Amino acid sequence: MATMLTDRMSSELHLHYAKRHVRLSKQTKGAEELARAMLSPIEALTGTQGMSTNSKEARASAYDNVVLQDGSLDDVVRNISDSAKQYDRSNPGRAIYTLLFPDGKTTSITGASILKEPDIAEQLLQRLKNLGEEHSLYVHVEPLTAAITTSRSAIAVYREAITNEKMVIAEEELAQAALRKQYEFNFLDAVKLFGKNYANRLFPKLGNNKKKVQDEEAPTE
């Protein structure tokens, strides 16, 4: 008996068996309508599958950019740390480093969650601004502002990519369900047209068939 498609199967398998069914139906007299009935679901799933693939690539690309911009933000924070330490060595007793980094380390910023780091770095930016434009370390305000802005922008694109991917995957699952439904309808129609035994021939068995086409034997001398 023909095996129906299931929601656990990938889009590739849905399309693989549906297209095989179409080819078999086209070669069977009286089954042409079965083939035509599958064309629309196949086209719909093919389209959403392509969109799904693109959305996954877009999400991966957006994530890579988030990581890249996070690294750039880390570098800016470390530069500020180095400059603050140098300033303290040149100006004993001022303790600018502990003013900028109250916990005495940069890792509380650079080691933070990628998605949270811009907000934590914003606190460092405000402490820098509080030093005043006349302070020598104020030159770091602009690069830190730029790094925070770029990082936040990358995160926003990443979150949008995640949302879009979820929407597209949902559409793909609906297209899969529609194809499965038509596949089942086609089997019922095939049984009405040809009887169950012959109808089974129009629906390829899922998985490995016990009876396989063997390679032609090599000729003997």
PDB file of C-alpha atoms in Angstrom:
ATOM      1  CA  MET A   1       0.000   0.000   0.000  1.00  0.00           C
ATOM      2  CA  ALA A   2       1.174   3.506  -0.781  1.00  0.00           C
ATOM      3  CA  THR A   3       2.706   5.329   2.152  1.00  0.00           C
ATOM      4  CA  MET A   4       1.520   8.868   2.797  1.00  0.00           C
ATOM      5  CA  LEU A   5       3.771  11.798   3.562  1.00  0.00           C
ATOM      6  CA  THR A   6       4.142  12.974   7.174  1.00  0.00           C
ATOM      7  CA  ASP A   7       4.819  16.311   8.861  1.00  0.00           C
ATOM      8  CA  ARG A   8       8.157  14.949  10.082  1.00  0.00           C
ATOM      9  CA  MET A   9       9.504  14.905   6.537  1.00  0.00           C
ATOM     10  CA  SER A  10      11.533  17.754   5.099  1.00  0.00           C
ATOM     11  CA  SER A  11      10.386  19.895   2.211  1.00  0.00           C
ATOM     12  CA  GLU A  12      12.947  18.101   0.057  1.00  0.00           C
ATOM     13  CA  LEU A  13      11.256  14.758   0.714  1.00  0.00           C
ATOM     14  CA  HIS A  14       7.790  16.230   0.193  1.00  0.00           C
ATOM     15  CA  LEU A  15       8.842  17.506  -3.218  1.00  0.00           C
ATOM     16  CA  HIS A  16      10.818  14.386  -4.068  1.00  0.00           C
ATOM     17  CA  TYR A  17       7.881  12.000  -3.651  1.00  0.00           C
ATOM     18  CA  ALA A  18       5.303  14.403  -5.053  1.00  0.00           C
ATOM     19  CA  LYS A  19       7.320  14.885  -8.243  1.00  0.00           C
ATOM     20  CA  ARG A  20       7.829  11.150  -8.608  1.00  0.00           C
ATOM     21  CA  HIS A  21       4.077  10.684  -8.265  1.00  0.00           C
ATOM     22  CA  VAL A  22       3.520  13.300 -10.966  1.00  0.00           C
ATOM     23  CA  ARG A  23       5.934  11.564 -13.344  1.00  0.00           C
ATOM     24  CA  LEU A  24       4.284   8.198 -12.775  1.00  0.00           C
ATOM     25  CA  SER A  25       0.821   9.695 -13.279  1.00  0.00           C
ATOM     26  CA  LYS A  26       1.815  11.408 -16.517  1.00  0.00           C
ATOM     27  CA  GLN A  27       2.932   8.059 -17.920  1.00  0.00           C
ATOM     28  CA  THR A  28      -0.346   6.360 -16.982  1.00  0.00           C
ATOM     29  CA  LYS A  29      -3.320   6.725 -19.267  1.00  0.00           C
ATOM     30  CA  GLY A  30      -6.254   8.240 -17.407  1.00  0.00           C
ATOM     31  CA  ALA A  31      -4.110   9.587 -14.546  1.00  0.00           C
ATOM     32  CA  GLU A  32      -3.169  12.889 -16.180  1.00  0.00           C
ATOM     33  CA  GLU A  33      -5.562  14.818 -13.940  1.00  0.00           C
ATOM     34  CA  LEU A  34      -3.820  13.438 -10.862  1.00  0.00           C
ATOM     35  CA  ALA A  35      -0.557  14.913 -12.129  1.00  0.00           C
ATOM     36  CA  ARG A  36      -2.155  18.299 -12.815  1.00  0.00           C
ATOM     37  CA  ALA A  37      -3.674  18.398  -9.312  1.00  0.00           C
ATOM     38  CA  MET A  38      -0.207  18.174  -7.745  1.00  0.00           C
ATOM     39  CA  LEU A  39       1.410  20.958  -9.753  1.00  0.00           C
ATOM     40  CA  SER A  40       0.059  23.880  -7.726  1.00  0.00           C
ATOM     41  CA  PRO A  41       1.033  22.443  -4.278  1.00  0.00           C
ATOM     42  CA  ILE A  42       4.468  21.559  -5.646  1.00  0.00           C
ATOM     43  CA  GLU A  43       4.965  25.070  -6.994  1.00  0.00           C
ATOM     44  CA  ALA A  44       3.823  26.636  -3.709  1.00  0.00           C
ATOM     45  CA  LEU A  45       6.146  24.507  -1.588  1.00  0.00           C
ATOM     46  CA  THR A  46       9.058  25.075  -3.950  1.00  0.00           C
ATOM     47  CA  GLY A  47       8.572  28.830  -3.553  1.00  0.00           C
ATOM     48  CA  THR A  48       8.327  28.808   0.226  1.00  0.00           C
ATOM     49  CA  GLN A  49      11.246  26.383   0.474  1.00  0.00           C
ATOM     50  CA  GLY A  50      13.397  28.853  -1.436  1.00  0.00           C
ATOM     51  CA  MET A  51      12.249  31.685   0.794  1.00  0.00           C
ATOM     52  CA  SER A  52      12.990  29.569   3.859  1.00  0.00           C
ATOM     53  CA  THR A  53      16.508  28.831   2.659  1.00  0.00           C
ATOM     54  CA  ASN A  54      17.122  32.523   1.980  1.00  0.00           C
ATOM     55  CA  SER A  55      15.753  33.557   5.374  1.00  0.00           C
ATOM     56  CA  LYS A  56      18.034  31.083   7.167  1.00  0.00           C
ATOM     57  CA  GLU A  57      21.040  32.419   5.269  1.00  0.00           C
ATOM     58  CA  ALA A  58      19.996  35.992   6.064  1.00  0.00           C
ATOM     59  CA  ARG A  59      19.695  35.163   9.759  1.00  0.00           C
ATOM     60  CA  ALA A  60      23.115  33.478   9.770  1.00  0.00           C
ATOM     61  CA  SER A  61      24.654  36.442   7.955  1.00  0.00           C
ATOM     62  CA  ALA A  62      23.059  38.883  10.391  1.00  0.00           C
ATOM     63  CA  TYR A  63      24.384  36.888  13.336  1.00  0.00           C
ATOM     64  CA  ASP A  64      27.897  36.904  11.893  1.00  0.00           C
ATOM     65  CA  ASN A  65      27.715  40.689  11.609  1.00  0.00           C
ATOM     66  CA  VAL A  66      26.536  40.959  15.230  1.00  0.00           C
ATOM     67  CA  VAL A  67      29.584  38.964  16.338  1.00  0.00           C
ATOM     68  CA  LEU A  68      31.877  41.084  14.153  1.00  0.00           C
ATOM     69  CA  GLN A  69      30.533  44.371  15.520  1.00  0.00           C
ATOM     70  CA  ASP A  70      30.688  43.019  19.056  1.00  0.00           C
ATOM     71  CA  GLY A  71      34.389  42.376  18.542  1.00  0.00           C
ATOM     72  CA  SER A  72      34.856  45.934  17.321  1.00  0.00           C
ATOM     73  CA  LEU A  73      33.039  47.266  20.383  1.00  0.00           C
ATOM     74  CA  ASP A  74      35.262  45.119  22.602  1.00  0.00           C
ATOM     75  CA  ASP A  75      38.346  46.657  20.989  1.00  0.00           C
ATOM     76  CA  VAL A  76      37.105  50.186  21.648  1.00  0.00           C
ATOM     77  CA  VAL A  77      36.434  49.342  25.303  1.00  0.00           C
ATOM     78  CA  ARG A  78      39.912  47.842  25.654  1.00  0.00           C
ATOM     79  CA  ASN A  79      41.455  50.945  24.074  1.00  0.00           C
ATOM     80  CA  ILE A  80      39.692  53.087  26.664  1.00  0.00           C
ATOM     81  CA  SER A  81      40.933  50.787  29.389  1.00  0.00           C
ATOM     82  CA  ASP A  82      44.534  51.038  28.171  1.00  0.00           C
ATOM     83  CA  SER A  83      44.306  54.828  27.888  1.00  0.00           C
ATOM     84  CA  ALA A  84      42.824  55.106  31.379  1.00  0.00           C
ATOM     85  CA  LYS A  85      45.621  53.012  32.857  1.00  0.00           C
ATOM     86  CA  GLN A  86      48.197  55.129  31.040  1.00  0.00           C
ATOM     87  CA  TYR A  87      46.506  58.297  32.301  1.00  0.00           C
ATOM     88  CA  ASP A  88      46.618  57.049  35.897  1.00  0.00           C
ATOM     89  CA  ARG A  89      50.325  56.242  35.597  1.00  0.00           C
ATOM     90  CA  SER A  90      50.989  59.749  34.328  1.00  0.00           C
ATOM     91  CA  ASN A  91      48.678  61.360  36.886  1.00  0.00           C
ATOM     92  CA  PRO A  92      49.056  59.566  40.243  1.00  0.00           C
ATOM     93  CA  GLY A  93      46.140  59.947  42.605  1.00  0.00           C
ATOM     94  CA  ARG A  94      43.497  60.765  39.997  1.00  0.00           C
ATOM     95  CA  ALA A  95      42.177  57.154  39.711  1.00  0.00           C
ATOM     96  CA  ILE A  96      40.415  57.662  36.395  1.00  0.00           C
ATOM     97  CA  TYR A  97      40.443  53.932  35.662  1.00  0.00           C
ATOM     98  CA  THR A  98      38.263  53.036  38.648  1.00  0.00           C
ATOM     99  CA  LEU A  99      35.999  55.945  37.770  1.00  0.00           C
ATOM    100  CA  LEU A 100      35.401  54.541  34.299  1.00  0.00           C
ATOM    101  CA  PHE A 101      35.490  50.893  35.356  1.00  0.00           C
ATOM    102  CA  PRO A 102      34.064  50.805  38.907  1.00  0.00           C
ATOM    103  CA  ASP A 103      34.520  47.046  39.269  1.00  0.00           C
ATOM    104  CA  GLY A 104      38.150  47.346  38.179  1.00  0.00           C
ATOM    105  CA  LYS A 105      37.876  45.232  35.009  1.00  0.00           C
ATOM    106  CA  THR A 106      36.833  45.484  31.362  1.00  0.00           C
ATOM    107  CA  THR A 107      35.442  41.967  31.149  1.00  0.00           C
ATOM    108  CA  SER A 108      32.213  43.067  32.824  1.00  0.00           C
ATOM    109  CA  ILE A 109      31.585  44.820  29.493  1.00  0.00           C
ATOM    110  CA  THR A 110      33.505  42.777  26.915  1.00  0.00           C
ATOM    111  CA  GLY A 111      32.399  39.488  28.483  1.00  0.00           C
ATOM    112  CA  ALA A 112      28.735  40.427  28.647  1.00  0.00           C
ATOM    113  CA  SER A 113      26.066  38.885  26.443  1.00  0.00           C
ATOM    114  CA  ILE A 114      26.422  40.109  22.876  1.00  0.00           C
ATOM    115  CA  LEU A 115      22.862  41.394  22.857  1.00  0.00           C
ATOM    116  CA  LYS A 116      23.297  43.244  26.178  1.00  0.00           C
ATOM    117  CA  GLU A 117      26.799  44.632  25.715  1.00  0.00           C
ATOM    118  CA  PRO A 118      25.787  47.869  23.922  1.00  0.00           C
ATOM    119  CA  ASP A 119      23.588  48.864  26.861  1.00  0.00           C
ATOM    120  CA  ILE A 120      26.373  48.145  29.346  1.00  0.00           C
ATOM    121  CA  ALA A 121      28.870  50.016  27.180  1.00  0.00           C
ATOM    122  CA  GLU A 122      26.434  52.938  27.173  1.00  0.00           C
ATOM    123  CA  GLN A 123      27.097  53.321  30.902  1.00  0.00           C
ATOM    124  CA  LEU A 124      30.824  53.579  30.202  1.00  0.00           C
ATOM    125  CA  LEU A 125      30.079  56.167  27.530  1.00  0.00           C
ATOM    126  CA  GLN A 126      28.168  58.292  30.013  1.00  0.00           C
ATOM    127  CA  ARG A 127      31.040  58.117  32.513  1.00  0.00           C
ATOM    128  CA  LEU A 128      33.399  59.219  29.754  1.00  0.00           C
ATOM    129  CA  LYS A 129      31.177  62.180  28.893  1.00  0.00           C
ATOM    130  CA  ASN A 130      31.083  63.169  32.563  1.00  0.00           C
ATOM    131  CA  LEU A 131      34.838  63.773  32.411  1.00  0.00           C
ATOM    132  CA  GLY A 132      34.164  66.809  30.241  1.00  0.00           C
ATOM    133  CA  GLU A 133      35.260  67.733  26.754  1.00  0.00           C
ATOM    134  CA  GLU A 134      38.528  69.196  28.083  1.00  0.00           C
ATOM    135  CA  HIS A 135      39.688  65.854  29.463  1.00  0.00           C
ATOM    136  CA  SER A 136      42.267  63.973  27.362  1.00  0.00           C
ATOM    137  CA  LEU A 137      40.207  60.757  27.490  1.00  0.00           C
ATOM    138  CA  TYR A 138      37.175  62.497  25.992  1.00  0.00           C
ATOM    139  CA  VAL A 139      38.540  61.631  22.532  1.00  0.00           C
ATOM    140  CA  HIS A 140      37.212  58.118  23.103  1.00  0.00           C
ATOM    141  CA  VAL A 141      33.611  59.338  23.235  1.00  0.00           C
ATOM    142  CA  GLU A 142      33.196  59.434  19.463  1.00  0.00           C
ATOM    143  CA  PRO A 143      34.592  55.955  18.640  1.00  0.00           C
ATOM    144  CA  LEU A 144      32.662  54.391  21.534  1.00  0.00           C
ATOM    145  CA  THR A 145      29.440  56.091  20.425  1.00  0.00           C
ATOM    146  CA  ALA A 146      29.975  54.843  16.877  1.00  0.00           C
ATOM    147  CA  ALA A 147      30.741  51.289  18.028  1.00  0.00           C
ATOM    148  CA  ILE A 148      27.641  51.178  20.235  1.00  0.00           C
ATOM    149  CA  THR A 149      25.434  52.520  17.447  1.00  0.00           C
ATOM    150  CA  THR A 150      26.809  50.061  14.888  1.00  0.00           C
ATOM    151  CA  SER A 151      26.452  47.147  17.280  1.00  0.00           C
ATOM    152  CA  ARG A 152      22.856  48.050  18.105  1.00  0.00           C
ATOM    153  CA  SER A 153      22.046  48.369  14.416  1.00  0.00           C
ATOM    154  CA  ALA A 154      23.490  44.911  13.745  1.00  0.00           C
ATOM    155  CA  ILE A 155      21.468  43.456  16.617  1.00  0.00           C
ATOM    156  CA  ALA A 156      18.276  45.056  15.279  1.00  0.00           C
ATOM    157  CA  VAL A 157      18.879  43.511  11.844  1.00  0.00           C
ATOM    158  CA  TYR A 158      19.549  40.139  13.481  1.00  0.00           C
ATOM    159  CA  ARG A 159      16.331  40.239  15.490  1.00  0.00           C
ATOM    160  CA  GLU A 160      14.381  41.197  12.391  1.00  0.00           C
ATOM    161  CA  ALA A 161      15.992  38.296  10.515  1.00  0.00           C
ATOM    162  CA  ILE A 162      14.919  35.885  13.270  1.00  0.00           C
ATOM    163  CA  THR A 163      11.330  37.141  13.094  1.00  0.00           C
ATOM    164  CA  ASN A 164      11.299  36.868   9.307  1.00  0.00           C
ATOM    165  CA  GLU A 165      12.728  33.353   9.418  1.00  0.00           C
ATOM    166  CA  LYS A 166       9.997  32.204  11.803  1.00  0.00           C
ATOM    167  CA  MET A 167       7.302  33.672   9.551  1.00  0.00           C
ATOM    168  CA  VAL A 168       8.733  32.041   6.439  1.00  0.00           C
ATOM    169  CA  ILE A 169       9.132  28.666   8.156  1.00  0.00           C
ATOM    170  CA  ALA A 170       5.477  28.846   9.208  1.00  0.00           C
ATOM    171  CA  GLU A 171       4.507  29.491   5.575  1.00  0.00           C
ATOM    172  CA  GLU A 172       6.669  26.577   4.487  1.00  0.00           C
ATOM    173  CA  GLU A 173       4.943  24.270   6.975  1.00  0.00           C
ATOM    174  CA  LEU A 174       1.543  25.350   5.647  1.00  0.00           C
ATOM    175  CA  ALA A 175       2.697  24.618   2.104  1.00  0.00           C
ATOM    176  CA  GLN A 176       3.920  21.200   3.227  1.00  0.00           C
ATOM    177  CA  ALA A 177       0.530  20.461   4.800  1.00  0.00           C
ATOM    178  CA  ALA A 178      -1.284  21.510   1.624  1.00  0.00           C
ATOM    179  CA  LEU A 179       0.900  19.237  -0.484  1.00  0.00           C
ATOM    180  CA  ARG A 180       0.378  16.290   1.891  1.00  0.00           C
ATOM    181  CA  LYS A 181      -3.367  16.828   1.751  1.00  0.00           C
ATOM    182  CA  GLN A 182      -3.421  16.846  -2.056  1.00  0.00           C
ATOM    183  CA  TYR A 183      -1.164  13.794  -2.092  1.00  0.00           C
ATOM    184  CA  GLU A 184      -3.729  11.934   0.042  1.00  0.00           C
ATOM    185  CA  PHE A 185      -6.602  13.161  -2.138  1.00  0.00           C
ATOM    186  CA  ASN A 186      -4.757  11.919  -5.200  1.00  0.00           C
ATOM    187  CA  PHE A 187      -4.395   8.479  -3.702  1.00  0.00           C
ATOM    188  CA  LEU A 188      -8.105   8.282  -2.931  1.00  0.00           C
ATOM    189  CA  ASP A 189      -8.916   9.435  -6.474  1.00  0.00           C
ATOM    190  CA  ALA A 190      -6.446   6.939  -7.921  1.00  0.00           C
ATOM    191  CA  VAL A 191      -8.122   4.118  -5.992  1.00  0.00           C
ATOM    192  CA  LYS A 192     -11.493   5.174  -7.446  1.00  0.00           C
ATOM    193  CA  LEU A 193     -10.043   5.258 -10.960  1.00  0.00           C
ATOM    194  CA  PHE A 194      -7.869   2.150 -10.986  1.00  0.00           C
ATOM    195  CA  GLY A 195      -8.484   0.164  -7.818  1.00  0.00           C
ATOM    196  CA  LYS A 196      -6.128  -0.022  -4.847  1.00  0.00           C
ATOM    197  CA  ASN A 197      -3.569  -2.426  -6.309  1.00  0.00           C
ATOM    198  CA  TYR A 198      -2.910  -0.401  -9.451  1.00  0.00           C
ATOM    199  CA  ALA A 199      -3.197   2.924  -7.614  1.00  0.00           C
ATOM    200  CA  ASN A 200      -0.247   1.888  -5.453  1.00  0.00           C
ATOM    201  CA  ARG A 201       1.935   1.911  -8.556  1.00  0.00           C
ATOM    202  CA  LEU A 202       1.444   5.653  -8.936  1.00  0.00           C
ATOM    203  CA  PHE A 203       2.806   6.414  -5.466  1.00  0.00           C
ATOM    204  CA  PRO A 204       6.482   5.569  -4.842  1.00  0.00           C
ATOM    205  CA  LYS A 205       7.241   3.648  -1.701  1.00  0.00           C
ATOM    206  CA  LEU A 206       8.971   5.697   0.976  1.00  0.00           C
ATOM    207  CA  GLY A 207      12.440   4.569   1.963  1.00  0.00           C
ATOM    208  CA  ASN A 208      14.365   1.733   0.380  1.00  0.00           C
ATOM    209  CA  ASN A 209      12.441  -0.677  -1.822  1.00  0.00           C
ATOM    210  CA  LYS A 210      13.189  -4.360  -1.319  1.00  0.00           C
ATOM    211  CA  LYS A 211      13.126  -4.912  -5.076  1.00  0.00           C
ATOM    212  CA  LYS A 212      15.777  -2.759  -6.719  1.00  0.00           C
ATOM    213  CA  VAL A 213      16.979  -2.312 -10.257  1.00  0.00           C
ATOM    214  CA  GLN A 214      20.260  -4.145 -10.573  1.00  0.00           C
ATOM    215  CA  ASP A 215      23.188  -2.997 -12.683  1.00  0.00           C
ATOM    216  CA  GLU A 216      23.592  -4.829 -15.956  1.00  0.00           C
ATOM    217  CA  GLU A 217      25.911  -7.785 -15.626  1.00  0.00           C
ATOM    218  CA  ALA A 218      29.243  -7.502 -17.350  1.00  0.00           C
ATOM    219  CA  PRO A 219      29.444  -9.618 -20.508  1.00  0.00           C
ATOM    220  CA  THR A 220      31.418 -12.822 -20.225  1.00  0.00           C
ATOM    221  CA  GLU A 221      34.231 -13.657 -22.566  1.00  0.00           C
TER     222      GLU A 221
END
